[in-house]
Amino acid sequence: MNSSTCIQKGRFTYLVVLSNFASGMLTRSSKSEAFNSMKEFLKQTGGYAIIDGGLATEFEKHGADLNDPLWSSKCLLTSPHIIHTVCLDYLEAGADIIASASYQATIQGFETKGFSREKSEYLLRKSVEIACEARSTYYDKCKATSSSSDIVDDKILKTRPILVAASVGSYGAYLADGSEYSGIYGDLITLETLKDFHRRKLQVLGESGADIIAFETIPSKLEAQAFAELLDEGDVKISGWFSFNSNDGVNVVSGDSIKECVAIAEACETVVAVGINCTSPRFIEGLVLEIAKVTSKPILAYPNSGERYDADRKEWVEKAGVGDEDFVSYVEKWMDAGVSLLGGCCRTTPATIRAIHKRLVTRRSLFSSS
């Protein structure tokens, strides 16, 4: 499956913008073309685009058992229908970008489970195909509705540009020991080690039909540099966004300067947006203000619920989090600080995304009338 197949299946006949975005991004076009494509996408979404929310919690709500080193990617093996359902739930909540269930999916991880290299690469492609199929199902539902309203039974059914992002986690996500929240891998893990680890996964996802690669929860400058150099090698066929995480609101989790990390993304021509994810909502505004000082690229923010992850117990500490109402109360400040792509990460839900969508109505109408 390629990107044109995904778009055609969605029957999004008038969406020349999405086609242009794909052709500009997927072929590793020039820097100006890539940014023009992202600019056009944001223009079509009213100046702001909504990224989906957490996957794992939703998978578990639908009955999935994720007690496994593959985490949410286990559903690729056991319950792909749940992935499709959750992707559709997020689209009906108002998301403009949905991510594949490949954050913790790696060739090495699948091989540890006894799968061949061929099967492992197939599962990576499958993660994107499921998201594309959910987008197609959504477009069919939009076409089938007879309502004159874009909202039917509290579901947003509006034909609009929708991107599928191939999710890529850090090396720490593969380790499944919580080290993506610290960036501490040990002295034996070098820049070349990280590049060798990630290279083939990026190549496979780059040819999977995704519109963009989401490099998520990047914990350190070293891993950001590895991703940037892999993109610069030219073997990855689509562009990406870089998203870092922080636990103190000042630096990324490894202790590296957020500005120095963002500078790596800024210097990489095929990175078309940069920002923060899986970080407490209360830290986002300050981090975004710092990011804005060193980048001209669109800024994204999709925090977690504010709950703290206990790596030893492998569970979230709920009392540390905020509800949807409190989470969404931050949205205006994030946009004022410079965010144009926003959503949620771990422990956020379709309800969170629906609330963000409602908050964006006024902003989007002002953008469209300007």
Short mmCIF file of C-alpha atoms in Angstrom, two decimals:
data_model
loop_
_atom_site.label_atom_id
_atom_site.label_comp_id
_atom_site.label_asym_id
_atom_site.label_seq_id
_atom_site.Cartn_x
_atom_site.Cartn_y
_atom_site.Cartn_z
CA MET A 1 0.00 0.00 0.00
CA ASN A 2 1.25 3.47 -0.82
CA SER A 3 0.01 6.91 0.13
CA SER A 4 -2.09 7.35 -2.97
CA THR A 5 -3.85 4.06 -2.15
CA CYS A 6 -4.67 5.31 1.33
CA ILE A 7 -6.02 8.58 -0.05
CA GLN A 8 -8.03 6.88 -2.79
CA LYS A 9 -9.60 4.44 -0.37
CA GLY A 10 -10.74 7.39 1.67
CA ARG A 11 -12.62 8.77 -1.38
CA PHE A 12 -11.40 12.22 -0.45
CA THR A 13 -11.93 13.41 -3.98
CA TYR A 14 -11.64 17.16 -3.52
CA LEU A 15 -8.65 17.11 -1.25
CA VAL A 16 -5.96 18.34 -3.58
CA VAL A 17 -4.18 19.77 -0.55
CA LEU A 18 -3.67 16.35 1.03
CA SER A 19 -2.37 15.00 -2.26
CA ASN A 20 0.03 17.91 -2.52
CA PHE A 21 1.12 17.38 1.07
CA ALA A 22 1.85 13.74 0.39
CA SER A 23 3.69 14.35 -2.85
CA GLY A 24 5.75 17.09 -1.25
CA MET A 25 6.59 15.17 1.91
CA LEU A 26 6.79 11.57 0.76
CA THR A 27 9.37 12.24 -1.92
CA ARG A 28 11.72 14.07 0.43
CA SER A 29 11.21 17.29 -1.46
CA SER A 30 13.16 20.46 -0.96
CA LYS A 31 12.95 22.31 2.33
CA SER A 32 10.72 25.04 0.90
CA GLU A 33 8.31 22.55 -0.67
CA ALA A 34 8.05 20.54 2.53
CA PHE A 35 7.30 23.61 4.62
CA ASN A 36 4.83 24.88 2.02
CA SER A 37 3.06 21.54 2.26
CA MET A 38 2.85 21.73 6.04
CA LYS A 39 1.71 25.33 5.77
CA GLU A 40 -1.02 24.32 3.33
CA PHE A 41 -2.13 21.51 5.63
CA LEU A 42 -2.42 23.89 8.58
CA LYS A 43 -4.23 26.41 6.38
CA GLN A 44 -6.80 23.75 5.50
CA THR A 45 -7.26 22.83 9.17
CA GLY A 46 -7.95 26.42 10.23
CA GLY A 47 -4.43 27.31 11.30
CA TYR A 48 -4.32 24.57 13.92
CA ALA A 49 -4.25 20.79 13.62
CA ILE A 50 -5.31 18.27 16.26
CA ILE A 51 -3.16 15.23 16.96
CA ASP A 52 -4.84 12.16 18.47
CA GLY A 53 -4.44 11.04 22.08
CA GLY A 54 -3.10 8.03 23.95
CA LEU A 55 -3.45 4.59 22.39
CA ALA A 56 -2.49 2.08 25.10
CA THR A 57 -5.11 3.13 27.64
CA GLU A 58 -7.80 3.02 24.98
CA PHE A 59 -6.65 -0.40 23.78
CA GLU A 60 -6.95 -1.67 27.35
CA LYS A 61 -10.43 -0.18 27.67
CA HIS A 62 -11.41 -2.30 24.68
CA GLY A 63 -10.06 -5.43 26.34
CA ALA A 64 -6.45 -5.64 25.19
CA ASP A 65 -3.82 -7.10 27.54
CA LEU A 66 -0.66 -5.03 27.07
CA ASN A 67 1.48 -6.60 29.75
CA ASP A 68 4.23 -7.30 27.27
CA PRO A 69 7.51 -5.70 26.14
CA LEU A 70 5.75 -4.84 22.87
CA TRP A 71 3.21 -2.78 24.87
CA SER A 72 0.56 -1.26 22.57
CA SER A 73 2.21 -2.84 19.53
CA LYS A 74 1.12 -6.23 20.86
CA CYS A 75 -2.29 -5.44 19.37
CA LEU A 76 -0.77 -5.75 15.89
CA LEU A 77 -0.49 -9.46 16.68
CA THR A 78 -3.55 -10.10 18.82
CA SER A 79 -6.25 -7.54 18.09
CA PRO A 80 -5.75 -5.25 15.06
CA HIS A 81 -9.50 -4.57 15.09
CA ILE A 82 -9.03 -2.69 18.38
CA ILE A 83 -6.41 -0.43 16.78
CA HIS A 84 -8.84 0.34 13.94
CA THR A 85 -11.62 1.12 16.42
CA VAL A 86 -9.50 3.47 18.52
CA CYS A 87 -8.13 5.31 15.46
CA LEU A 88 -11.73 5.80 14.32
CA ASP A 89 -12.75 7.00 17.78
CA TYR A 90 -10.08 9.71 17.60
CA LEU A 91 -11.14 10.83 14.14
CA GLU A 92 -14.74 11.08 15.33
CA ALA A 93 -13.47 13.13 18.28
CA GLY A 94 -11.93 15.65 15.88
CA ALA A 95 -8.33 14.52 15.36
CA ASP A 96 -6.70 15.65 12.11
CA ILE A 97 -3.64 13.42 12.60
CA ILE A 98 -3.72 9.81 13.77
CA ALA A 99 -0.65 7.77 14.70
CA SER A 100 0.13 4.17 13.86
CA ALA A 101 0.49 1.65 16.68
CA SER A 102 4.21 1.33 16.03
CA TYR A 103 5.72 3.41 18.85
CA GLN A 104 7.12 0.35 20.62
CA ALA A 105 7.17 -1.87 17.52
CA THR A 106 10.71 -2.66 16.40
CA ILE A 107 12.23 -5.29 14.19
CA GLN A 108 14.50 -6.30 17.05
CA GLY A 109 11.56 -6.57 19.44
CA PHE A 110 9.57 -8.77 17.08
CA GLU A 111 12.61 -10.93 16.39
CA THR A 112 13.02 -11.45 20.15
CA LYS A 113 9.49 -12.86 20.05
CA GLY A 114 10.58 -15.36 17.43
CA PHE A 115 9.34 -13.62 14.30
CA SER A 116 11.40 -13.52 11.12
CA ARG A 117 12.81 -10.28 9.73
CA GLU A 118 10.24 -10.47 6.92
CA LYS A 119 7.33 -10.89 9.34
CA SER A 120 8.66 -8.10 11.56
CA GLU A 121 8.78 -5.67 8.66
CA TYR A 122 5.30 -6.77 7.61
CA LEU A 123 3.98 -5.89 11.08
CA LEU A 124 5.49 -2.40 10.84
CA ARG A 125 3.75 -1.85 7.51
CA LYS A 126 0.56 -3.29 8.93
CA SER A 127 0.54 -0.67 11.69
CA VAL A 128 0.27 2.07 9.07
CA GLU A 129 -2.20 0.16 6.92
CA ILE A 130 -4.60 -0.15 9.87
CA ALA A 131 -4.50 3.62 10.44
CA CYS A 132 -5.05 4.23 6.73
CA GLU A 133 -8.00 1.86 6.77
CA ALA A 134 -9.48 3.69 9.77
CA ARG A 135 -9.17 6.94 7.83
CA SER A 136 -10.97 5.32 4.89
CA THR A 137 -13.75 4.05 7.17
CA TYR A 138 -14.10 7.54 8.58
CA TYR A 139 -14.41 9.14 5.15
CA ASP A 140 -17.06 6.58 4.22
CA LYS A 141 -19.02 7.46 7.36
CA CYS A 142 -18.77 11.17 6.53
CA LYS A 143 -20.07 10.47 3.04
CA ALA A 144 -22.93 8.32 4.31
CA THR A 145 -24.29 10.79 6.86
CA SER A 146 -27.43 12.62 5.81
CA SER A 147 -27.11 15.29 8.47
CA SER A 148 -26.39 18.89 7.49
CA SER A 149 -24.33 19.23 10.67
CA ASP A 150 -20.70 18.19 11.10
CA ILE A 151 -21.58 16.75 14.52
CA VAL A 152 -23.82 13.68 14.76
CA ASP A 153 -24.44 12.08 18.17
CA ASP A 154 -21.43 14.00 19.53
CA LYS A 155 -19.22 12.58 16.75
CA ILE A 156 -17.42 14.92 14.36
CA LEU A 157 -18.21 13.66 10.86
CA LYS A 158 -16.54 16.21 8.62
CA THR A 159 -14.61 15.45 5.45
CA ARG A 160 -11.27 17.16 5.97
CA PRO A 161 -7.52 16.64 5.50
CA ILE A 162 -6.33 13.80 7.74
CA LEU A 163 -2.74 12.63 8.03
CA VAL A 164 -1.43 9.26 9.14
CA ALA A 165 1.76 9.55 11.18
CA ALA A 166 4.04 6.54 11.53
CA SER A 167 5.04 6.52 15.19
CA VAL A 168 8.68 5.89 16.12
CA GLY A 169 9.72 5.58 19.74
CA SER A 170 13.15 5.91 21.24
CA TYR A 171 15.62 3.09 21.89
CA GLY A 172 14.37 3.17 25.46
CA ALA A 173 10.87 2.22 24.29
CA TYR A 174 12.30 -0.99 22.85
CA LEU A 175 14.07 -1.72 26.14
CA ALA A 176 10.65 -1.48 27.86
CA ASP A 177 12.31 -0.48 31.13
CA GLY A 178 11.12 3.11 31.34
CA SER A 179 14.40 4.52 30.04
CA GLU A 180 12.62 6.61 27.42
CA TYR A 181 11.71 8.72 30.45
CA SER A 182 15.36 9.16 31.41
CA GLY A 183 17.41 8.78 28.22
CA ILE A 184 19.97 6.80 30.20
CA TYR A 185 21.08 3.86 28.08
CA GLY A 186 24.62 3.35 29.37
CA ASP A 187 28.01 4.20 27.93
CA LEU A 188 27.94 1.38 25.39
CA ILE A 189 25.12 3.00 23.42
CA THR A 190 26.70 5.40 20.95
CA LEU A 191 25.42 7.54 18.10
CA GLU A 192 26.24 4.77 15.63
CA THR A 193 24.55 2.17 17.83
CA LEU A 194 21.34 4.18 17.78
CA LYS A 195 21.51 4.77 14.04
CA ASP A 196 22.02 1.07 13.38
CA PHE A 197 19.12 0.22 15.68
CA HIS A 198 16.61 2.61 14.07
CA ARG A 199 17.71 2.60 10.42
CA ARG A 200 15.71 -0.27 8.96
CA LYS A 201 12.51 0.57 10.85
CA LEU A 202 12.59 4.09 9.42
CA GLN A 203 13.16 2.78 5.92
CA VAL A 204 10.19 0.41 6.20
CA LEU A 205 7.87 3.04 7.65
CA GLY A 206 9.03 5.53 5.05
CA GLU A 207 7.62 3.27 2.35
CA SER A 208 4.52 2.13 4.25
CA GLY A 209 2.00 4.69 3.04
CA ALA A 210 2.28 7.03 6.02
CA ASP A 211 2.20 10.77 5.35
CA ILE A 212 4.84 11.64 7.94
CA ILE A 213 6.99 10.00 10.63
CA ALA A 214 6.39 11.03 14.22
CA PHE A 215 9.65 10.74 16.18
CA GLU A 216 8.15 10.72 19.65
CA THR A 217 9.31 11.02 23.25
CA ILE A 218 12.91 11.70 22.19
CA PRO A 219 14.82 11.74 25.49
CA SER A 220 18.21 13.12 24.52
CA LYS A 221 20.29 15.18 22.14
CA LEU A 222 22.18 12.04 21.13
CA GLU A 223 19.07 10.24 19.92
CA ALA A 224 17.81 13.35 18.16
CA GLN A 225 21.13 13.54 16.34
CA ALA A 226 20.81 9.87 15.35
CA PHE A 227 17.35 10.47 13.90
CA ALA A 228 18.48 13.60 12.06
CA GLU A 229 21.48 11.87 10.51
CA LEU A 230 19.31 8.96 9.38
CA LEU A 231 16.94 11.40 7.68
CA ASP A 232 19.89 13.17 6.08
CA GLU A 233 21.19 9.89 4.66
CA GLY A 234 18.32 10.01 2.18
CA ASP A 235 17.07 6.42 2.58
CA VAL A 236 13.95 7.47 4.50
CA LYS A 237 11.41 8.53 1.90
CA ILE A 238 9.21 10.85 3.97
CA SER A 239 9.69 13.75 6.33
CA GLY A 240 9.06 13.77 10.05
CA TRP A 241 8.46 15.71 13.21
CA PHE A 242 10.62 15.62 16.33
CA SER A 243 8.96 15.60 19.72
CA PHE A 244 10.92 15.62 22.98
CA ASN A 245 9.86 14.92 26.55
CA SER A 246 10.71 16.70 29.79
CA ASN A 247 10.12 15.98 33.45
CA ASP A 248 11.22 19.32 34.87
CA GLY A 249 9.90 21.88 32.38
CA VAL A 250 13.43 23.09 31.63
CA ASN A 251 15.43 20.35 29.90
CA VAL A 252 14.64 17.10 28.12
CA VAL A 253 14.57 14.07 30.41
CA SER A 254 18.27 13.24 29.92
CA GLY A 255 19.19 16.70 31.23
CA ASP A 256 20.16 17.99 27.77
CA SER A 257 19.16 21.54 26.89
CA ILE A 258 15.80 21.74 25.12
CA LYS A 259 17.21 24.50 22.91
CA GLU A 260 20.16 22.37 21.83
CA CYS A 261 17.83 19.47 21.04
CA VAL A 262 15.49 21.65 19.02
CA ALA A 263 18.45 23.15 17.17
CA ILE A 264 19.16 19.68 15.76
CA ALA A 265 15.62 19.49 14.41
CA GLU A 266 15.87 23.02 13.05
CA ALA A 267 18.99 22.14 11.07
CA CYS A 268 17.44 19.03 9.51
CA GLU A 269 15.61 19.92 6.30
CA THR A 270 13.24 16.97 6.43
CA VAL A 271 11.98 17.73 9.95
CA VAL A 272 8.89 19.84 9.35
CA ALA A 273 7.69 20.40 12.93
CA VAL A 274 9.17 20.16 16.41
CA GLY A 275 7.84 20.17 19.94
CA ILE A 276 6.98 18.31 23.13
CA ASN A 277 5.01 15.20 24.03
CA CYS A 278 4.45 12.89 27.02
CA THR A 279 5.16 15.75 29.41
CA SER A 280 3.01 17.23 32.14
CA PRO A 281 0.59 19.90 30.85
CA ARG A 282 1.87 22.40 33.39
CA PHE A 283 5.32 22.41 31.76
CA ILE A 284 4.23 22.91 28.15
CA GLU A 285 3.89 26.68 27.96
CA GLY A 286 7.37 27.39 29.29
CA LEU A 287 8.98 24.76 27.09
CA VAL A 288 7.20 26.03 23.99
CA LEU A 289 8.38 29.58 24.67
CA GLU A 290 11.95 28.27 24.75
CA ILE A 291 11.44 26.17 21.61
CA ALA A 292 10.08 29.18 19.74
CA LYS A 293 13.36 31.03 20.32
CA VAL A 294 15.33 28.55 18.21
CA THR A 295 12.96 27.28 15.52
CA SER A 296 11.01 28.69 12.60
CA LYS A 297 9.13 25.41 12.16
CA PRO A 298 5.57 24.70 13.32
CA ILE A 299 5.52 23.77 16.99
CA LEU A 300 3.57 20.82 18.33
CA ALA A 301 2.53 19.88 21.85
CA TYR A 302 0.74 16.74 22.94
CA PRO A 303 1.26 16.25 26.67
CA ASN A 304 0.27 13.30 28.78
CA SER A 305 -2.41 13.63 31.46
CA GLY A 306 0.14 14.80 34.01
CA GLU A 307 0.24 11.41 35.70
CA ARG A 308 3.64 10.03 36.63
CA TYR A 309 4.84 6.72 35.22
CA ASP A 310 6.40 4.34 37.75
CA ALA A 311 8.93 2.36 35.69
CA ASP A 312 9.53 -0.18 38.46
CA ARG A 313 5.85 -1.01 38.90
CA LYS A 314 5.11 -0.36 35.21
CA GLU A 315 2.01 1.69 35.96
CA TRP A 316 0.80 5.27 36.07
CA VAL A 317 0.34 7.08 39.36
CA GLU A 318 -3.14 8.48 38.85
CA LYS A 319 -3.25 11.07 41.63
CA ALA A 320 -0.60 13.11 39.84
CA GLY A 321 -2.76 13.74 36.78
CA VAL A 322 -5.39 16.25 35.65
CA GLY A 323 -8.85 15.70 34.22
CA ASP A 324 -9.94 16.64 30.72
CA GLU A 325 -11.35 20.00 31.86
CA ASP A 326 -8.10 21.01 33.54
CA PHE A 327 -6.03 19.67 30.63
CA VAL A 328 -7.97 21.68 28.08
CA SER A 329 -7.79 24.82 30.23
CA TYR A 330 -4.14 25.06 29.16
CA VAL A 331 -4.86 24.99 25.42
CA GLU A 332 -5.24 28.75 24.92
CA LYS A 333 -1.89 29.39 26.61
CA TRP A 334 -0.18 26.81 24.44
CA MET A 335 -1.52 28.39 21.27
CA ASP A 336 -0.60 31.87 22.48
CA ALA A 337 2.94 30.57 23.08
CA GLY A 338 3.16 29.37 19.48
CA VAL A 339 1.70 25.87 19.22
CA SER A 340 -0.12 25.05 15.98
CA LEU A 341 -0.35 21.25 16.27
CA LEU A 342 -1.75 19.99 19.55
CA GLY A 343 -3.24 16.87 21.07
CA GLY A 344 -2.62 14.36 23.83
CA CYS A 345 -0.27 11.53 24.75
CA CYS A 346 -0.38 8.85 27.44
CA ARG A 347 -3.61 8.60 29.44
CA THR A 348 -5.45 11.14 27.32
CA THR A 349 -8.56 9.88 25.56
CA PRO A 350 -11.00 10.69 22.73
CA ALA A 351 -12.85 12.80 25.29
CA THR A 352 -9.69 14.91 25.70
CA ILE A 353 -9.40 15.37 21.94
CA ARG A 354 -13.10 16.21 21.62
CA ALA A 355 -12.66 18.90 24.29
CA ILE A 356 -9.64 20.34 22.43
CA HIS A 357 -11.67 20.37 19.22
CA LYS A 358 -14.38 22.42 20.93
CA ARG A 359 -11.78 24.86 22.26
CA LEU A 360 -10.41 25.41 18.76
CA VAL A 361 -13.70 26.44 17.14
CA THR A 362 -13.25 30.16 17.77
CA ARG A 363 -9.55 30.21 16.87
CA ARG A 364 -10.18 28.38 13.64
CA SER A 365 -13.04 30.65 12.62
CA LEU A 366 -10.89 33.72 13.26
CA PHE A 367 -8.10 32.20 11.14
CA SER A 368 -10.48 31.38 8.30
CA SER A 369 -11.91 34.88 8.27
CA SER A 370 -8.53 36.61 8.34
#
